[in-house]
PDB file of C-alpha atoms in Angstrom:
ATOM      1  CA  MET A1091      31.475  13.073   9.259  1.00 86.00           C
ATOM      2  CA  LYS A1092      30.714  14.306   5.754  1.00 97.00           C
ATOM      3  CA  LEU A1093      28.198  12.151   3.918  1.00 98.00           C
ATOM      4  CA  ASP A1094      27.581  11.666   0.227  1.00 98.00           C
ATOM      5  CA  VAL A1095      23.852  11.124   0.794  1.00 98.00           C
ATOM      6  CA  LEU A1096      21.560  11.915   3.732  1.00 99.00           C
ATOM      7  CA  ILE A1097      18.078  10.395   3.803  1.00 99.00           C
ATOM      8  CA  PHE A1098      15.335  11.854   5.980  1.00 99.00           C
ATOM      9  CA  ALA A1099      12.421   9.636   6.989  1.00 98.00           C
ATOM     10  CA  ALA A1100       9.299  10.567   8.901  1.00 98.00           C
ATOM     11  CA  HIS A1101       9.322   7.128  10.554  1.00 98.00           C
ATOM     12  CA  PRO A1102      11.850   4.360  11.054  1.00 97.00           C
ATOM     13  CA  ASP A1103      11.374   1.948   8.096  1.00 97.00           C
ATOM     14  CA  ASP A1104      10.254   4.680   5.623  1.00 98.00           C
ATOM     15  CA  ALA A1105      13.713   4.835   4.062  1.00 98.00           C
ATOM     16  CA  GLU A1106      14.027   1.050   3.862  1.00 98.00           C
ATOM     17  CA  LEU A1107      10.665   0.752   2.140  1.00 98.00           C
ATOM     18  CA  GLY A1108      11.102   3.668  -0.243  1.00 98.00           C
ATOM     19  CA  CYS A1109      14.774   3.564  -1.178  1.00 98.00           C
ATOM     20  CA  GLY A1110      16.497   0.686   0.591  1.00 98.00           C
ATOM     21  CA  GLY A1111      17.781  -0.803  -2.643  1.00 98.00           C
ATOM     22  CA  THR A1112      19.301   2.484  -3.755  1.00 98.00           C
ATOM     23  CA  ILE A1113      20.951   2.901  -0.353  1.00 98.00           C
ATOM     24  CA  LEU A1114      22.488  -0.562  -0.728  1.00 98.00           C
ATOM     25  CA  LYS A1115      23.710   0.288  -4.207  1.00 98.00           C
ATOM     26  CA  TRP A1116      25.471   3.369  -2.833  1.00 98.00           C
ATOM     27  CA  THR A1117      26.995   1.690   0.208  1.00 98.00           C
ATOM     28  CA  ALA A1118      28.196  -1.243  -1.922  1.00 98.00           C
ATOM     29  CA  ALA A1119      30.022   1.332  -4.061  1.00 98.00           C
ATOM     30  CA  GLY A1120      31.723   2.785  -0.989  1.00 98.00           C
ATOM     31  CA  LYS A1121      29.566   5.895  -0.631  1.00 98.00           C
ATOM     32  CA  LYS A1122      28.899   7.323   2.827  1.00 98.00           C
ATOM     33  CA  VAL A1123      25.161   7.261   3.451  1.00 98.00           C
ATOM     34  CA  GLY A1124      23.155   8.145   6.541  1.00 98.00           C
ATOM     35  CA  ILE A1125      19.537   8.215   7.692  1.00 99.00           C
ATOM     36  CA  VAL A1126      17.928  10.756  10.003  1.00 98.00           C
ATOM     37  CA  ASP A1127      14.548   9.542  11.225  1.00 98.00           C
ATOM     38  CA  LEU A1128      12.280  12.397  12.253  1.00 98.00           C
ATOM     39  CA  THR A1129      10.191  10.392  14.769  1.00 98.00           C
ATOM     40  CA  ARG A1130      10.472   7.103  16.631  1.00 98.00           C
ATOM     41  CA  GLY A1131       7.172   5.870  15.176  1.00 96.00           C
ATOM     42  CA  GLU A1132       5.726   5.737  18.658  1.00 96.00           C
ATOM     43  CA  LEU A1133       2.111   5.885  17.455  1.00 94.00           C
ATOM     44  CA  GLY A1134       2.451   2.573  15.626  1.00 91.00           C
ATOM     45  CA  SER A1135      -0.117  -0.015  16.716  1.00 89.00           C
ATOM     46  CA  ARG A1136       2.542  -2.717  17.087  1.00 89.00           C
ATOM     47  CA  GLY A1137       5.786  -2.710  19.034  1.00 85.00           C
ATOM     48  CA  THR A1138       7.203   0.148  21.095  1.00 93.00           C
ATOM     49  CA  ALA A1139       9.419   3.144  20.423  1.00 94.00           C
ATOM     50  CA  ASP A1140      12.332   1.450  22.219  1.00 96.00           C
ATOM     51  CA  LEU A1141      11.893  -1.699  20.139  1.00 94.00           C
ATOM     52  CA  ARG A1142      11.783   0.317  16.942  1.00 95.00           C
ATOM     53  CA  ASP A1143      14.998   2.079  17.978  1.00 97.00           C
ATOM     54  CA  GLN A1144      16.697  -1.326  18.126  1.00 97.00           C
ATOM     55  CA  GLU A1145      15.121  -2.445  14.857  1.00 97.00           C
ATOM     56  CA  ALA A1146      16.360   0.729  13.157  1.00 98.00           C
ATOM     57  CA  ALA A1147      19.873   0.027  14.438  1.00 98.00           C
ATOM     58  CA  ASP A1148      19.689  -3.569  13.152  1.00 98.00           C
ATOM     59  CA  SER A1149      18.543  -2.351   9.743  1.00 98.00           C
ATOM     60  CA  ALA A1150      21.332   0.243   9.646  1.00 98.00           C
ATOM     61  CA  GLN A1151      23.860  -2.584   9.959  1.00 98.00           C
ATOM     62  CA  ILE A1152      22.297  -4.429   7.033  1.00 98.00           C
ATOM     63  CA  LEU A1153      22.263  -1.293   4.876  1.00 98.00           C
ATOM     64  CA  GLY A1154      25.868  -0.430   5.716  1.00 98.00           C
ATOM     65  CA  LEU A1155      25.016   3.068   6.916  1.00 98.00           C
ATOM     66  CA  SER A1156      27.682   5.430   8.177  1.00 98.00           C
ATOM     67  CA  ILE A1157      25.261   7.038  10.644  1.00 98.00           C
ATOM     68  CA  ARG A1158      21.662   6.791  11.791  1.00 98.00           C
ATOM     69  CA  GLU A1159      20.070   9.182  14.243  1.00 98.00           C
ATOM     70  CA  ASN A1160      16.604  10.179  15.356  1.00 98.00           C
ATOM     71  CA  LEU A1161      15.382  13.761  15.875  1.00 98.00           C
ATOM     72  CA  ARG A1162      12.569  12.525  18.139  1.00 98.00           C
ATOM     73  CA  PHE A1163       9.851  14.737  16.714  1.00 98.00           C
ATOM     74  CA  ARG A1164       6.342  13.790  17.865  1.00 98.00           C
ATOM     75  CA  ASP A1165       4.976  11.022  15.682  1.00 97.00           C
ATOM     76  CA  GLY A1166       1.770  12.192  14.057  1.00 97.00           C
ATOM     77  CA  PHE A1167       1.960  15.667  15.598  1.00 97.00           C
ATOM     78  CA  PHE A1168       5.211  17.282  14.498  1.00 98.00           C
ATOM     79  CA  VAL A1169       4.631  20.544  12.680  1.00 97.00           C
ATOM     80  CA  HIS A1170       6.340  22.554   9.996  1.00 97.00           C
ATOM     81  CA  ASP A1171       7.642  25.465  12.040  1.00 98.00           C
ATOM     82  CA  GLU A1172      10.907  27.248  12.840  1.00 98.00           C
ATOM     83  CA  SER A1173      12.110  24.920  15.585  1.00 98.00           C
ATOM     84  CA  HIS A1174      11.570  21.783  13.487  1.00 98.00           C
ATOM     85  CA  GLU A1175      13.212  23.356  10.446  1.00 98.00           C
ATOM     86  CA  LEU A1176      16.224  24.361  12.518  1.00 98.00           C
ATOM     87  CA  ALA A1177      16.647  20.805  13.791  1.00 98.00           C
ATOM     88  CA  VAL A1178      16.744  19.533  10.207  1.00 98.00           C
ATOM     89  CA  ILE A1179      19.086  22.342   9.160  1.00 98.00           C
ATOM     90  CA  GLN A1180      21.458  21.388  11.983  1.00 98.00           C
ATOM     91  CA  ALA A1181      21.561  17.798  10.727  1.00 98.00           C
ATOM     92  CA  ILE A1182      22.203  18.874   7.126  1.00 98.00           C
ATOM     93  CA  ARG A1183      24.977  21.274   8.136  1.00 98.00           C
ATOM     94  CA  HIS A1184      26.526  18.647  10.386  1.00 98.00           C
ATOM     95  CA  TYR A1185      26.709  15.915   7.718  1.00 98.00           C
ATOM     96  CA  ARG A1186      27.097  18.179   4.655  1.00 98.00           C
ATOM     97  CA  PRO A1187      25.589  15.761   2.102  1.00 98.00           C
ATOM     98  CA  GLU A1188      25.758  16.278  -1.636  1.00 98.00           C
ATOM     99  CA  ILE A1189      22.298  14.716  -2.048  1.00 98.00           C
ATOM    100  CA  VAL A1190      19.318  14.710   0.309  1.00 98.00           C
ATOM    101  CA  LEU A1191      16.418  12.284  -0.027  1.00 98.00           C
ATOM    102  CA  ALA A1192      13.057  13.074   1.548  1.00 98.00           C
ATOM    103  CA  ASN A1193       9.669  11.387   1.939  1.00 98.00           C
ATOM    104  CA  ALA A1194       7.106  11.380  -0.852  1.00 98.00           C
ATOM    105  CA  PRO A1195       5.513  14.806  -1.505  1.00 98.00           C
ATOM    106  CA  SER A1196       2.083  13.315  -0.783  1.00 97.00           C
ATOM    107  CA  ASP A1197       1.120   9.915   0.539  1.00 97.00           C
ATOM    108  CA  ARG A1198      -1.287   7.788   2.566  1.00 96.00           C
ATOM    109  CA  HIS A1199       0.251   8.836   5.897  1.00 97.00           C
ATOM    110  CA  PRO A1200       0.045  12.608   6.490  1.00 97.00           C
ATOM    111  CA  ASP A1201       3.453  12.601   8.221  1.00 98.00           C
ATOM    112  CA  HIS A1202       5.091  11.665   4.917  1.00 98.00           C
ATOM    113  CA  GLY A1203       3.939  14.718   2.994  1.00 98.00           C
ATOM    114  CA  ARG A1204       4.489  17.034   5.960  1.00 98.00           C
ATOM    115  CA  GLY A1205       7.981  15.642   6.543  1.00 98.00           C
ATOM    116  CA  SER A1206       8.748  15.968   2.849  1.00 98.00           C
ATOM    117  CA  LYS A1207       7.930  19.683   2.781  1.00 98.00           C
ATOM    118  CA  LEU A1208       9.748  20.285   6.063  1.00 98.00           C
ATOM    119  CA  VAL A1209      12.964  18.739   4.722  1.00 98.00           C
ATOM    120  CA  ARG A1210      12.640  20.480   1.364  1.00 98.00           C
ATOM    121  CA  ASP A1211      12.394  23.911   2.988  1.00 98.00           C
ATOM    122  CA  ALA A1212      15.145  23.162   5.500  1.00 98.00           C
ATOM    123  CA  ALA A1213      17.502  21.954   2.750  1.00 98.00           C
ATOM    124  CA  PHE A1214      17.148  25.324   1.024  1.00 98.00           C
ATOM    125  CA  LYS A1215      17.441  27.405   4.195  1.00 98.00           C
ATOM    126  CA  SER A1216      20.491  25.403   5.275  1.00 98.00           C
ATOM    127  CA  GLY A1217      22.364  27.322   2.576  1.00 98.00           C
ATOM    128  CA  LEU A1218      21.447  30.750   3.951  1.00 98.00           C
ATOM    129  CA  ARG A1219      24.350  32.385   5.771  1.00 97.00           C
ATOM    130  CA  MET A1220      22.123  34.552   7.946  1.00 98.00           C
ATOM    131  CA  ILE A1221      20.487  31.574   9.647  1.00 98.00           C
ATOM    132  CA  SER A1222      22.672  30.759  12.633  1.00 98.00           C
ATOM    133  CA  THR A1223      22.854  27.238  14.068  1.00 98.00           C
ATOM    134  CA  SER A1224      25.208  25.303  16.320  1.00 97.00           C
ATOM    135  CA  ARG A1225      25.688  21.680  17.278  1.00 96.00           C
ATOM    136  CA  ASP A1226      27.667  20.239  20.169  1.00 93.00           C
ATOM    137  CA  GLY A1227      28.703  23.783  21.065  1.00 94.00           C
ATOM    138  CA  GLN A1228      30.167  24.476  17.633  1.00 95.00           C
ATOM    139  CA  VAL A1229      28.833  27.183  15.308  1.00 98.00           C
ATOM    140  CA  GLN A1230      27.897  25.586  11.998  1.00 98.00           C
ATOM    141  CA  GLU A1231      28.747  26.789   8.514  1.00 98.00           C
ATOM    142  CA  HIS A1232      25.982  27.097   5.949  1.00 98.00           C
ATOM    143  CA  TRP A1233      25.562  24.174   3.546  1.00 98.00           C
ATOM    144  CA  ARG A1234      23.086  23.490   0.752  1.00 98.00           C
ATOM    145  CA  PRO A1235      22.894  20.038  -0.855  1.00 98.00           C
ATOM    146  CA  LYS A1236      23.339  19.978  -4.613  1.00 97.00           C
ATOM    147  CA  ARG A1237      20.175  17.924  -5.128  1.00 97.00           C
ATOM    148  CA  LEU A1238      17.029  16.946  -3.250  1.00 98.00           C
ATOM    149  CA  PHE A1239      14.949  14.001  -4.410  1.00 98.00           C
ATOM    150  CA  HIS A1240      11.788  12.402  -3.009  1.00 98.00           C
ATOM    151  CA  TYR A1241      11.422   8.638  -2.770  1.00 98.00           C
ATOM    152  CA  ILE A1242       8.032   7.203  -3.695  1.00 98.00           C
ATOM    153  CA  GLN A1243       6.086   5.401  -0.982  1.00 98.00           C
ATOM    154  CA  ASP A1244       2.572   3.941  -0.718  1.00 97.00           C
ATOM    155  CA  HIS A1245       0.707   6.033  -3.282  1.00 97.00           C
ATOM    156  CA  TYR A1246       1.848   5.621  -6.858  1.00 97.00           C
ATOM    157  CA  LEU A1247       3.463   8.844  -8.056  1.00 98.00           C
ATOM    158  CA  GLU A1248       5.011   9.227 -11.494  1.00 98.00           C
ATOM    159  CA  PRO A1249       8.787   9.011 -11.077  1.00 98.00           C
ATOM    160  CA  SER A1250      11.253  11.466 -12.578  1.00 97.00           C
ATOM    161  CA  PHE A1251      13.757   8.617 -12.726  1.00 97.00           C
ATOM    162  CA  VAL A1252      14.025   4.975 -11.660  1.00 98.00           C
ATOM    163  CA  VAL A1253      17.031   3.216 -10.127  1.00 98.00           C
ATOM    164  CA  ASP A1254      17.589  -0.455 -11.010  1.00 98.00           C
ATOM    165  CA  VAL A1255      17.929  -2.210  -7.627  1.00 98.00           C
ATOM    166  CA  THR A1256      17.639  -5.786  -8.873  1.00 98.00           C
ATOM    167  CA  PRO A1257      21.018  -6.956  -7.460  1.00 98.00           C
ATOM    168  CA  HIS A1258      20.075  -5.561  -4.045  1.00 98.00           C
ATOM    169  CA  TRP A1259      16.451  -6.653  -3.802  1.00 98.00           C
ATOM    170  CA  GLU A1260      16.876  -9.535  -1.341  1.00 98.00           C
ATOM    171  CA  ARG A1261      19.136  -7.469   0.892  1.00 98.00           C
ATOM    172  CA  LYS A1262      16.582  -4.627   0.855  1.00 98.00           C
ATOM    173  CA  MET A1263      13.902  -7.059   1.998  1.00 97.00           C
ATOM    174  CA  GLU A1264      16.226  -8.228   4.780  1.00 97.00           C
ATOM    175  CA  ALA A1265      16.589  -4.615   5.950  1.00 98.00           C
ATOM    176  CA  ILE A1266      12.801  -4.200   5.993  1.00 97.00           C
ATOM    177  CA  ARG A1267      12.350  -7.465   7.892  1.00 95.00           C
ATOM    178  CA  ALA A1268      14.648  -6.087  10.591  1.00 96.00           C
ATOM    179  CA  PHE A1269      11.518  -4.203  11.714  1.00 95.00           C
ATOM    180  CA  LYS A1270      10.036  -7.435  13.026  1.00 92.00           C
ATOM    181  CA  SER A1271       7.376  -5.711  15.102  1.00 91.00           C
ATOM    182  CA  GLN A1272       5.858  -3.936  12.116  1.00 92.00           C
ATOM    183  CA  PHE A1273       5.562  -6.409   9.286  1.00 90.00           C
ATOM    184  CA  PHE A1274       4.057  -9.829   8.588  1.00 85.00           C
ATOM    185  CA  ASP A1275       4.771 -12.451  11.195  1.00 81.00           C
ATOM    186  CA  PRO A1276       2.491 -15.524  11.309  1.00 80.00           C
ATOM    187  CA  ASN A1277       3.320 -15.969  15.004  1.00 78.00           C
ATOM    188  CA  ALA A1278       2.566 -12.381  16.038  1.00 74.00           C
ATOM    189  CA  THR A1279      -0.247 -11.837  18.528  1.00 72.00           C
ATOM    190  CA  GLY A1280      -0.579  -8.054  18.210  1.00 77.00           C
ATOM    191  CA  PRO A1281      -3.233  -6.154  16.247  1.00 87.00           C
ATOM    192  CA  GLN A1282      -3.251  -6.483  12.494  1.00 88.00           C
ATOM    193  CA  THR A1283      -2.351  -3.323  10.567  1.00 92.00           C
ATOM    194  CA  TYR A1284      -2.120  -2.172   6.972  1.00 89.00           C
ATOM    195  CA  ILE A1285       1.565  -3.103   6.752  1.00 90.00           C
ATOM    196  CA  SER A1286       1.484  -6.260   8.895  1.00 90.00           C
ATOM    197  CA  SER A1287      -0.509  -8.351   6.419  1.00 89.00           C
ATOM    198  CA  GLN A1288       1.130 -10.786   4.037  1.00 90.00           C
ATOM    199  CA  ASP A1289      -0.531  -8.896   1.181  1.00 94.00           C
ATOM    200  CA  PHE A1290       1.699  -5.903   1.945  1.00 95.00           C
ATOM    201  CA  TRP A1291       4.750  -7.980   0.958  1.00 95.00           C
ATOM    202  CA  HIS A1292       3.048  -8.709  -2.361  1.00 96.00           C
ATOM    203  CA  PHE A1293       2.386  -4.999  -2.815  1.00 97.00           C
ATOM    204  CA  LEU A1294       6.062  -4.138  -2.209  1.00 97.00           C
ATOM    205  CA  GLU A1295       7.184  -6.627  -4.831  1.00 98.00           C
ATOM    206  CA  ALA A1296       4.524  -5.516  -7.312  1.00 98.00           C
ATOM    207  CA  ARG A1297       5.504  -1.853  -6.894  1.00 98.00           C
ATOM    208  CA  ALA A1298       9.204  -2.632  -7.365  1.00 98.00           C
ATOM    209  CA  ARG A1299       8.471  -4.766 -10.415  1.00 98.00           C
ATOM    210  CA  THR A1300       6.295  -1.997 -11.868  1.00 98.00           C
ATOM    211  CA  MET A1301       9.056   0.580 -11.401  1.00 98.00           C
ATOM    212  CA  GLY A1302      11.656  -1.819 -12.746  1.00 98.00           C
ATOM    213  CA  HIS A1303       9.530  -2.621 -15.776  1.00 98.00           C
ATOM    214  CA  ARG A1304       9.500   1.057 -16.703  1.00 97.00           C
ATOM    215  CA  VAL A1305      13.276   0.928 -17.258  1.00 96.00           C
ATOM    216  CA  GLY A1306      13.759  -2.650 -18.388  1.00 97.00           C
ATOM    217  CA  ALA A1307      14.840  -3.986 -14.980  1.00 98.00           C
ATOM    218  CA  THR A1308      13.358  -6.617 -12.684  1.00 98.00           C
ATOM    219  CA  PHE A1309      13.134  -4.405  -9.596  1.00 98.00           C
ATOM    220  CA  GLY A1310      13.291  -0.619  -9.425  1.00 98.00           C
ATOM    221  CA  GLU A1311      12.809   2.311  -7.063  1.00 98.00           C
ATOM    222  CA  GLY A1312      11.291   5.541  -8.294  1.00 98.00           C
ATOM    223  CA  PHE A1313      12.273   9.064  -7.321  1.00 98.00           C
ATOM    224  CA  ILE A1314      10.830  12.513  -7.925  1.00 98.00           C
ATOM    225  CA  SER A1315      12.864  15.605  -8.740  1.00 98.00           C
ATOM    226  CA  GLU A1316      11.136  18.967  -8.480  1.00 95.00           C
ATOM    227  CA  THR A1317      13.642  20.484 -10.906  1.00 94.00           C
ATOM    228  CA  PRO A1318      14.943  19.193 -14.262  1.00 94.00           C
ATOM    229  CA  LEU A1319      18.016  16.990 -14.168  1.00 92.00           C
ATOM    230  CA  GLN A1320      20.978  18.263 -16.153  1.00 90.00           C
ATOM    231  CA  ILE A1321      22.450  15.748 -18.579  1.00 88.00           C
ATOM    232  CA  HIS A1322      25.873  16.580 -19.985  1.00 90.00           C
ATOM    233  CA  ASP A1323      25.559  14.060 -22.803  1.00 93.00           C
ATOM    234  CA  PRO A1324      22.459  11.977 -23.662  1.00 91.00           C
ATOM    235  CA  LEU A1325      24.806   9.130 -24.602  1.00 89.00           C
ATOM    236  CA  ASP A1326      25.605   8.798 -20.893  1.00 84.00           C
ATOM    237  CA  LEU A1327      22.091   7.437 -20.473  1.00 82.00           C
ATOM    238  CA  ILE A1328      22.720   4.442 -22.700  1.00 80.00           C
TER     239      ILE A1328
END
């Protein structure tokens, strides 16, 4: 299946938190969007890897994804080496997206920045003919996405552009809440974590309102481009 957009996430729920509204905007417009989670989030203090697999599948239904898969890298310990790059390259060549989204370049969780750089390098190398890969017994053709953007996560990073996600805000929050084991639940008996407090919900709304305010919208999601964006006509921005 060829996708319009492929999002890579170090952990299940990263994509929902960072760009869930933008995903919903695309899928509502009929675009084919997929998520490849790098790990199962098995080091999380709450829930289990199997439970998070199910939660990721539930969220995928809410987002209207065409595909969701997991590369099963080691949470917290995956490295930026040849074998990990090749796994990402295989996914890119299989789905042939026009746009790839990756984790924030730097963030509170070290997996985010490491995953970001891993995907960035793999997206470039995916276009090199001399790198040979196969999937399901089929030799893959080279493919390089036209654009790679990074979604902004916990740490505030200055966005290159902001997407107005106001019409999709409630649905985005529904997709995040699909990860019931991870976020605020007054009836939960597990350990409290940074993201399981009620204050984290307030942070998510404040961040989205801050990004939206930058562009005159109620809720927004910010993205970083490492290269300038070409504009054919500045009037298109109005």
